[in-house]
PDB file of C-alpha atoms in Angstrom:
ATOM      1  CA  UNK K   1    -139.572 156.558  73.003  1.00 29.00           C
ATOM      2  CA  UNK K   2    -138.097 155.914  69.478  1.00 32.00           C
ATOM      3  CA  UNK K   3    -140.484 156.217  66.458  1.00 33.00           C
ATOM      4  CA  UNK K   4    -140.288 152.413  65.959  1.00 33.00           C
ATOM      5  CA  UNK K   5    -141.496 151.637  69.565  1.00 33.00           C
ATOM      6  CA  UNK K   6    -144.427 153.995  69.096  1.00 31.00           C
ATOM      7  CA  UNK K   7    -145.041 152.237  66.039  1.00 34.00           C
ATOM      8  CA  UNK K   8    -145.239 148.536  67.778  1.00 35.00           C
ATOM      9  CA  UNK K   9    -147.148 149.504  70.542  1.00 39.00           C
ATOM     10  CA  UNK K  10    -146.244 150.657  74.302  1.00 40.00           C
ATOM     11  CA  UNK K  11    -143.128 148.714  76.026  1.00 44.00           C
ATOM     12  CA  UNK K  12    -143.149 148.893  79.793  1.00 48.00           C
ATOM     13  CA  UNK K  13    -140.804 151.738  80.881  1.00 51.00           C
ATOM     14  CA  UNK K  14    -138.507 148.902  82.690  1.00 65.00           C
ATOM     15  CA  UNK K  15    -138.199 147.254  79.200  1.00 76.00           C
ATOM     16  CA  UNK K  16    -135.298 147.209  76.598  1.00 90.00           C
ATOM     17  CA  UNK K  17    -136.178 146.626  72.989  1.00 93.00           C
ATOM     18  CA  UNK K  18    -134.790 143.410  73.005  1.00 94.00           C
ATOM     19  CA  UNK K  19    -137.111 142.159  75.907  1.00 94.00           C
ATOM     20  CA  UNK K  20    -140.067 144.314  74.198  1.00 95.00           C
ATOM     21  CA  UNK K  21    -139.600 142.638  70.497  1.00 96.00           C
ATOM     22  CA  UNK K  22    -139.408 138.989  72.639  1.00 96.00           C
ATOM     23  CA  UNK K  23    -142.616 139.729  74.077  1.00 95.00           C
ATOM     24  CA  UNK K  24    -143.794 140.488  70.879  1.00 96.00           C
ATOM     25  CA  UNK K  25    -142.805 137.322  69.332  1.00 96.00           C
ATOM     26  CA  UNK K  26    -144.197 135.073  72.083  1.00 95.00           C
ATOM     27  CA  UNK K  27    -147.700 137.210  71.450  1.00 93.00           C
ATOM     28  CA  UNK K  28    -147.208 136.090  67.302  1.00 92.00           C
ATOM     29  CA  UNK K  29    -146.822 139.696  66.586  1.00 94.00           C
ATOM     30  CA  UNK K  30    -143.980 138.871  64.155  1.00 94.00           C
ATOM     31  CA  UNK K  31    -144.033 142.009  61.639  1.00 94.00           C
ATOM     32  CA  UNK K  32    -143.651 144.602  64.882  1.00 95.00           C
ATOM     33  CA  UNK K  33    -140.999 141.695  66.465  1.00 96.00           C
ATOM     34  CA  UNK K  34    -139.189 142.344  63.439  1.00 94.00           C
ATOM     35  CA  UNK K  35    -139.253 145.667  63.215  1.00 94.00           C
ATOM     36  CA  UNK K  36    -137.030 145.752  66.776  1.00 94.00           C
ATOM     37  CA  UNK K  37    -134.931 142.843  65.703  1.00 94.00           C
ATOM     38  CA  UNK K  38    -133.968 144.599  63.049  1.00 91.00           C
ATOM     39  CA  UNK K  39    -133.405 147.978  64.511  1.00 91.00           C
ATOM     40  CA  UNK K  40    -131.350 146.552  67.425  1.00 90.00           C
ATOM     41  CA  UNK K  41    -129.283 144.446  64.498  1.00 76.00           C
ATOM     42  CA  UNK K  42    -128.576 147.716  62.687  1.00 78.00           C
ATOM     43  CA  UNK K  43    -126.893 149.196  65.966  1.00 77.00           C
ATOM     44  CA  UNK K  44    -123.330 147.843  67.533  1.00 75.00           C
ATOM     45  CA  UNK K  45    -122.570 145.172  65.850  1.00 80.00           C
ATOM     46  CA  UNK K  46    -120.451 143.485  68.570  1.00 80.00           C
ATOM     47  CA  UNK K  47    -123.067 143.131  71.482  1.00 89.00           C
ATOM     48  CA  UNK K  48    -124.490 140.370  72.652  1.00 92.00           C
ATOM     49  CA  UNK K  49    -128.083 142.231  72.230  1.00 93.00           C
ATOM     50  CA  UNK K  50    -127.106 142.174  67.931  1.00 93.00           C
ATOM     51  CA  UNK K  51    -126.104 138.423  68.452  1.00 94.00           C
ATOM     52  CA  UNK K  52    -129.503 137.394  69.945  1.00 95.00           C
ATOM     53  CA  UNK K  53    -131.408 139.411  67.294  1.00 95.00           C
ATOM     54  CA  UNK K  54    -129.822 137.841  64.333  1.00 93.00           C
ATOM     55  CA  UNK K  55    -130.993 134.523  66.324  1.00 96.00           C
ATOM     56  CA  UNK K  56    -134.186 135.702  66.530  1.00 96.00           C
ATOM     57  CA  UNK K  57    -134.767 137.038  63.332  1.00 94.00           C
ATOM     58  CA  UNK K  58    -133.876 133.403  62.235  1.00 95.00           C
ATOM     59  CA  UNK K  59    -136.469 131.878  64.592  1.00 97.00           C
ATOM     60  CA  UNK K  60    -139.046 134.186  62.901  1.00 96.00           C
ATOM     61  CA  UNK K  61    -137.972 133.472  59.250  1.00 94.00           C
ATOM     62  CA  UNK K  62    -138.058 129.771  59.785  1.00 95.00           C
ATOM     63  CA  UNK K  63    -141.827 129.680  61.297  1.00 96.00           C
ATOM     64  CA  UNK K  64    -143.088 132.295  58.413  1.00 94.00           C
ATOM     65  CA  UNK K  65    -141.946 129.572  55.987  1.00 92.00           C
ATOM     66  CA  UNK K  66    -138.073 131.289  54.796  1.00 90.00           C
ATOM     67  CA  UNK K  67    -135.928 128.695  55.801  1.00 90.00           C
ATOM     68  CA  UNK K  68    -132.860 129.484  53.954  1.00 86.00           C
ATOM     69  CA  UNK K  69    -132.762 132.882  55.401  1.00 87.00           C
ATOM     70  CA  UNK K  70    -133.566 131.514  59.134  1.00 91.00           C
ATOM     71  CA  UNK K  71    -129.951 129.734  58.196  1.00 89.00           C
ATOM     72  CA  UNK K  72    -127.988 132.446  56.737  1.00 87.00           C
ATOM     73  CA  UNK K  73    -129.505 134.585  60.305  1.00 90.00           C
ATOM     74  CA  UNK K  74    -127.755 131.788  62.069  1.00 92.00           C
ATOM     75  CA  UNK K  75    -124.782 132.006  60.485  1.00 88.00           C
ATOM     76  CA  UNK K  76    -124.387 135.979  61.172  1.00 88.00           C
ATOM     77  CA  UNK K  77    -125.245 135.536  64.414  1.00 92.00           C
ATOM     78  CA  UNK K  78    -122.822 132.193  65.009  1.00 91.00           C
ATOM     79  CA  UNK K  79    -119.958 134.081  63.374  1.00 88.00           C
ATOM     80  CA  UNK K  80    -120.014 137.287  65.708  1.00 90.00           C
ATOM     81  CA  UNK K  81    -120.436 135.452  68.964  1.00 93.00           C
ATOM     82  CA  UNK K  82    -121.550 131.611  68.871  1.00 93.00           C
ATOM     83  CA  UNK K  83    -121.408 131.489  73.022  1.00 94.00           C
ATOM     84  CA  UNK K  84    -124.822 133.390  73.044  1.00 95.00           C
ATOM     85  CA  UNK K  85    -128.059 131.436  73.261  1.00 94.00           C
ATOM     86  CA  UNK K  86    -131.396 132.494  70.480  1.00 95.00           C
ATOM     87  CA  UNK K  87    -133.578 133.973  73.391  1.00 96.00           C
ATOM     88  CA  UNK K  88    -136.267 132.409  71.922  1.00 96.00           C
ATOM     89  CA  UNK K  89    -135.805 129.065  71.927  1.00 95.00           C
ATOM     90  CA  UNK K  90    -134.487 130.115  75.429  1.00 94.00           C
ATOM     91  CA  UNK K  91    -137.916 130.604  76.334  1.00 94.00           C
ATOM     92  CA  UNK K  92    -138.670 127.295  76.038  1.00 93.00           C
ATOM     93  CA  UNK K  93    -135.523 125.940  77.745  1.00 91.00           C
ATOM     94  CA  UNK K  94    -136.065 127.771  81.042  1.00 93.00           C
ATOM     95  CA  UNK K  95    -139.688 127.618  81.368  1.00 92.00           C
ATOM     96  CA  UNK K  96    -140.622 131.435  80.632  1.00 92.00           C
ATOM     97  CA  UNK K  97    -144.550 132.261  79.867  1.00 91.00           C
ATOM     98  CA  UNK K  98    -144.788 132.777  76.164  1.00 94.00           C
ATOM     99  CA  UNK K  99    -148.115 132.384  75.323  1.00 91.00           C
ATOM    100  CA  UNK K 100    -147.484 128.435  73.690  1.00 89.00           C
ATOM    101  CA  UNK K 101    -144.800 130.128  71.536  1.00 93.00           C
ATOM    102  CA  UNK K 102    -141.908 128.646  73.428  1.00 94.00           C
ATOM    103  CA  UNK K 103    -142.083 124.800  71.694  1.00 94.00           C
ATOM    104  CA  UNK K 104    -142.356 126.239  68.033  1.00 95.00           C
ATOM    105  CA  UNK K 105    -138.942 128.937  69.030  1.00 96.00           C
ATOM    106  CA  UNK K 106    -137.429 125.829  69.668  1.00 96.00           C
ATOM    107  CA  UNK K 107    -138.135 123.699  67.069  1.00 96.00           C
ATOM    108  CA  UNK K 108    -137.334 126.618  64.906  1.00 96.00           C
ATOM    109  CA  UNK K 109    -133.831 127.225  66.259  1.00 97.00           C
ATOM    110  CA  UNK K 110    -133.186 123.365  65.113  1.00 96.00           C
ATOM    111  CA  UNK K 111    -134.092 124.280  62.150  1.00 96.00           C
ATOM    112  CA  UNK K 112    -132.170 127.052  61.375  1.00 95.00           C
ATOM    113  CA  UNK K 113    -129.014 125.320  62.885  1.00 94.00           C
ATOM    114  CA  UNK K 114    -129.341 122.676  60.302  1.00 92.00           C
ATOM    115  CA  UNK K 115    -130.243 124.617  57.576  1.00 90.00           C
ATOM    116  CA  UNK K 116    -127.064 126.689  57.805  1.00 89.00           C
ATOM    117  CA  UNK K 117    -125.047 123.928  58.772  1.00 88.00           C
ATOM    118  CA  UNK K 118    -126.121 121.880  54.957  1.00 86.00           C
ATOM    119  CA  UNK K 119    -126.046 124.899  53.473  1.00 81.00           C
ATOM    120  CA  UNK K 120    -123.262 127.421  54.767  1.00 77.00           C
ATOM    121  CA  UNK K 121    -121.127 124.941  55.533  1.00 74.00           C
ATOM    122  CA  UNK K 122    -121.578 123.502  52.333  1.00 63.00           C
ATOM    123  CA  UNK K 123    -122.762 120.085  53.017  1.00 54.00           C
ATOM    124  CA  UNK K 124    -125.124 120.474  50.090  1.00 46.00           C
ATOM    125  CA  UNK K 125    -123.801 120.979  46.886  1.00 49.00           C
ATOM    126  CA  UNK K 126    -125.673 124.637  46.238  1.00 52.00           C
ATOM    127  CA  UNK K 127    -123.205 126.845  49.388  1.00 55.00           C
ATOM    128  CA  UNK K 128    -125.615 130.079  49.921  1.00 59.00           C
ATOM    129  CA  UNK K 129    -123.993 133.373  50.319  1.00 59.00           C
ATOM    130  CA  UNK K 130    -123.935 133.553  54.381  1.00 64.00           C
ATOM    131  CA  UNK K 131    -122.015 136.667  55.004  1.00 58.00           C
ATOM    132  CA  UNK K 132    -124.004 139.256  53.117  1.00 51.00           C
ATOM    133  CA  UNK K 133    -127.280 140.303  53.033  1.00 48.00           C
ATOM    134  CA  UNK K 134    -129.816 142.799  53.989  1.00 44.00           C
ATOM    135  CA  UNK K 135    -131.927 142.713  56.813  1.00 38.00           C
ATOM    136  CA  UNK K 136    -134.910 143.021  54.431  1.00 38.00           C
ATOM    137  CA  UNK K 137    -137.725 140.029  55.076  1.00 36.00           C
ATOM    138  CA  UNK K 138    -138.190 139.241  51.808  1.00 42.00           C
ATOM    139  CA  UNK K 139    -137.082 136.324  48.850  1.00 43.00           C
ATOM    140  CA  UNK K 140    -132.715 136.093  48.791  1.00 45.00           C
ATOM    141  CA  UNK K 141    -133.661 134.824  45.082  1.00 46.00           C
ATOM    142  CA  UNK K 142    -133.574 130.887  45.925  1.00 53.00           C
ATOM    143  CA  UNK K 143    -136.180 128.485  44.682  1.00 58.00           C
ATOM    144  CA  UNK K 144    -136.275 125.271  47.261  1.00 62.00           C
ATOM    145  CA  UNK K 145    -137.442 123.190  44.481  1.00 56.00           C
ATOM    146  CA  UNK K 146    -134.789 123.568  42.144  1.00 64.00           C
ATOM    147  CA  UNK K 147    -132.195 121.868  44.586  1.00 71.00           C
ATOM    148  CA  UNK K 148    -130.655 118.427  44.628  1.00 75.00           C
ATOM    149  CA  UNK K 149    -133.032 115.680  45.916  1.00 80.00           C
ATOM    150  CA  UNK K 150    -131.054 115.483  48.899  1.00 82.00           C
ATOM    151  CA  UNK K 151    -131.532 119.037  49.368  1.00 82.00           C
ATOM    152  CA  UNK K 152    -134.857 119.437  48.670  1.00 85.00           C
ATOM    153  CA  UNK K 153    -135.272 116.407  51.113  1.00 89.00           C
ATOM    154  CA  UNK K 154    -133.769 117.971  54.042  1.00 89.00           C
ATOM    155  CA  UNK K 155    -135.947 121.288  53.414  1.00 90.00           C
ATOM    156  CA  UNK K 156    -138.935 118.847  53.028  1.00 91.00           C
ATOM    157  CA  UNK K 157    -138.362 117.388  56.242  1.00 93.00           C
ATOM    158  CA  UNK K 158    -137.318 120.838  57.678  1.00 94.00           C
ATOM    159  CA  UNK K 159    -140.476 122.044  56.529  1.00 94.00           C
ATOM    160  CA  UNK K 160    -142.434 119.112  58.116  1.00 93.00           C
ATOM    161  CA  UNK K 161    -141.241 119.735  61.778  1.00 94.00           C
ATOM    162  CA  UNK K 162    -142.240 123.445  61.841  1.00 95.00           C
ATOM    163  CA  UNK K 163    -145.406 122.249  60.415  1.00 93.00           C
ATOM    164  CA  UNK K 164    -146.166 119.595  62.824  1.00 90.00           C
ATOM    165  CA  UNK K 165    -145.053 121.852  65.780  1.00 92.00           C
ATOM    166  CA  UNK K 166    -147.250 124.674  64.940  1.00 92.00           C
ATOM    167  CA  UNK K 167    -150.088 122.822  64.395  1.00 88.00           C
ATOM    168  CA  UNK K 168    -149.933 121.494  67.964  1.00 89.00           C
ATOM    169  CA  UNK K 169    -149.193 124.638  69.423  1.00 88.00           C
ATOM    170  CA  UNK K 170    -152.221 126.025  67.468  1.00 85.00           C
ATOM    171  CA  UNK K 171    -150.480 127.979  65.119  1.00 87.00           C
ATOM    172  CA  UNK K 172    -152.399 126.157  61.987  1.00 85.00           C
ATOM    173  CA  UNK K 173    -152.218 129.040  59.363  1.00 87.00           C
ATOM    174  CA  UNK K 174    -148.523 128.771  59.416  1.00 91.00           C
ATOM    175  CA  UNK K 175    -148.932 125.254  59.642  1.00 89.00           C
ATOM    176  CA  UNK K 176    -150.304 125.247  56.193  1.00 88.00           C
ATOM    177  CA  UNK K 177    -147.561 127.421  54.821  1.00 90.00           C
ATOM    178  CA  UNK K 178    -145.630 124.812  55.981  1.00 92.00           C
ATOM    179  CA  UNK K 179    -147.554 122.150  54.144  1.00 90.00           C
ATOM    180  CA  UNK K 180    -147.782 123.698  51.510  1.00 89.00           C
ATOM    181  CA  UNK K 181    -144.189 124.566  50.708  1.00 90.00           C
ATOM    182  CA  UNK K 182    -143.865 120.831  51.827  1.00 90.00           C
ATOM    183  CA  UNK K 183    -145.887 119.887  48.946  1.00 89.00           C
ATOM    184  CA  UNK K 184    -144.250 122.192  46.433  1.00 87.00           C
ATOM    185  CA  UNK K 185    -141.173 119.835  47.024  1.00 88.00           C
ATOM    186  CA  UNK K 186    -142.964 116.719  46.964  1.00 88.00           C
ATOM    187  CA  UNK K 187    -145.679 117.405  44.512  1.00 86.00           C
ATOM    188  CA  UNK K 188    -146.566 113.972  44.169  1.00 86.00           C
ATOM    189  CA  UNK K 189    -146.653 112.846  47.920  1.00 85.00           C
ATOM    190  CA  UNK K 190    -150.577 112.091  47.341  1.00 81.00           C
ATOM    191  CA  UNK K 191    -151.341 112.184  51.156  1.00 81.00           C
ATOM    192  CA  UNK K 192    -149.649 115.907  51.879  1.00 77.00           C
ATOM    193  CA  UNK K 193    -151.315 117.010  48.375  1.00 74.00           C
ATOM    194  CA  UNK K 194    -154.632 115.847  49.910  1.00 78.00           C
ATOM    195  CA  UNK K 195    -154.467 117.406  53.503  1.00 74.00           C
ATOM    196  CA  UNK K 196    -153.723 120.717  51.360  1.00 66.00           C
ATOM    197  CA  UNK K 197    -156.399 120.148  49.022  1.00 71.00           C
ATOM    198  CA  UNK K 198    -158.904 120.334  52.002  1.00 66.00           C
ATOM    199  CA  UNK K 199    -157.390 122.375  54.611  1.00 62.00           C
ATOM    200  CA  UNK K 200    -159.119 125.927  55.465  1.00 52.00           C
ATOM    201  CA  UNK K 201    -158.176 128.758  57.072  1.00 55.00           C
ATOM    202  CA  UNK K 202    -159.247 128.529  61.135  1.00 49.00           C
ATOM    203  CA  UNK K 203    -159.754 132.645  60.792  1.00 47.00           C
ATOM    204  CA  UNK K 204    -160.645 134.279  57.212  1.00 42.00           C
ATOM    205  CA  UNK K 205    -159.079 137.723  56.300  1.00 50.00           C
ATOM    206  CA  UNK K 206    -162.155 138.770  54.451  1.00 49.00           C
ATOM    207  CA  UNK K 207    -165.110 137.786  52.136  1.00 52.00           C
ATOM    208  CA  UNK K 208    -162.434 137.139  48.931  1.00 59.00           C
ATOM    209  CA  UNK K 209    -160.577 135.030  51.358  1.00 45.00           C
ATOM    210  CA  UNK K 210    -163.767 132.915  52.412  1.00 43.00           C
ATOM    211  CA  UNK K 211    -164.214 133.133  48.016  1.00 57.00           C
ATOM    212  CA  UNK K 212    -161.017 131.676  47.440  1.00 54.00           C
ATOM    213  CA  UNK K 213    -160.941 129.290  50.067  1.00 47.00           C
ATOM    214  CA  UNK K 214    -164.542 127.939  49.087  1.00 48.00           C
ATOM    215  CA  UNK K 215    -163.767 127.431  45.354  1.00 55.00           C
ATOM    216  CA  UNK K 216    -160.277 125.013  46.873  1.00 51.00           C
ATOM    217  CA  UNK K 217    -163.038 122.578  48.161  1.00 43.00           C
ATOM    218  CA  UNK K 218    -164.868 122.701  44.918  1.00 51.00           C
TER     219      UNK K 218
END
């Protein structure tokens, strides 16, 4: 097996790597997910298999709170081949097993339509560079705040779907990420400030976690 398999656990020997980083993602393993997404978007650039990787490295960007990159993943993907489906969100739409995953790909694919559809097709008045970037899953050097009220309200309400979706699919830690970045737009929506003021963690990472979340009840 390649290193990177190895490295994201065992894949059934009847499995590609794009069916091995799906199952990943519908199990919330997102880091090993995008390890493969990312290897298999670093090979031919022309396959179908590159096309749905870009897609899913959007869905995956969009749920861990980097919506302007879940967009400009869109984009890539759109621009090579826009006849292929995200396989995630394909989930979903054909009724695969996906451990409640399936609902939040979906709403995430939405999302990362319409972000790249304000942004890259420059319905907003700040056009992000859609063509070129890394597949690194880090910051692309935008700050959602600093955009145009109607920019920063269609990340808002971005922001609120994912967050509403993963919290009834049980995914409430990236719920609150979502909040949260929710409230960094609207810092003085008194109702969101107050849900984050109280919210805790439903699974602490250790004893400084349980610390820090403690002294936000205080």
């Amino acid at each position: 097996l390649p290193p990177i398999l190895v490295a994201s656990g065992i894949s059934s020997s009847h499995e590609s790597v794009l069916e091995h980083a799906i199952r990943l993602s519908c199990e919330g393993e997102f880091e090993a997910a995008t390890e493969l997404f990312s290897s298999i978007s670093q090979r031919d650039s022309s396959s179908n298999e590159y096309v749905a990787s870009l897609h899913s490295l959007g869905n995956i960007a969009a749920i861990q709170g980097n919506l302007l990159l879940s967009g400009i993943f869109h984009g890539l993907a759109k621009e090579v081949n826009p006849d292929v489906m995200p396989p995630l969100a394909l989930m979903h739409l054909e009724g695969k097993p996906c451990n409640g995953m399936g609902e939040i790909f979906w709403v995430s694919s939405f999302v990362k339509k319409d972000v790249y559809e304000y942004f890259c097709q420059a319905q907003g008045q700040q056009q992000l560079n859609c063509t070129n970037i890394s597949f690194q899953f880090n910051n692309i050097g935008y700050d959602e705040v600093s955009f145009s009220t109607a920019e920063s309200d269609m990340l808002y309400d971005a922001h609120i779907s994912l967050a509403t979706q993963l919290g009834i699919s049980g995914a409430v830690d990236y719920a609150q990420l979502h909040y949260e970045k929710a409230g960094e737009i609207r810092p003085n929506e008194m109702e969101l400030q107050l849900r984050n003021a109280i919210s805790v963690p439903v699974v602490y990472k250790s004893l400084n976690h349980v610390e820090e979340s403690r002294k936000k009840l205080e």
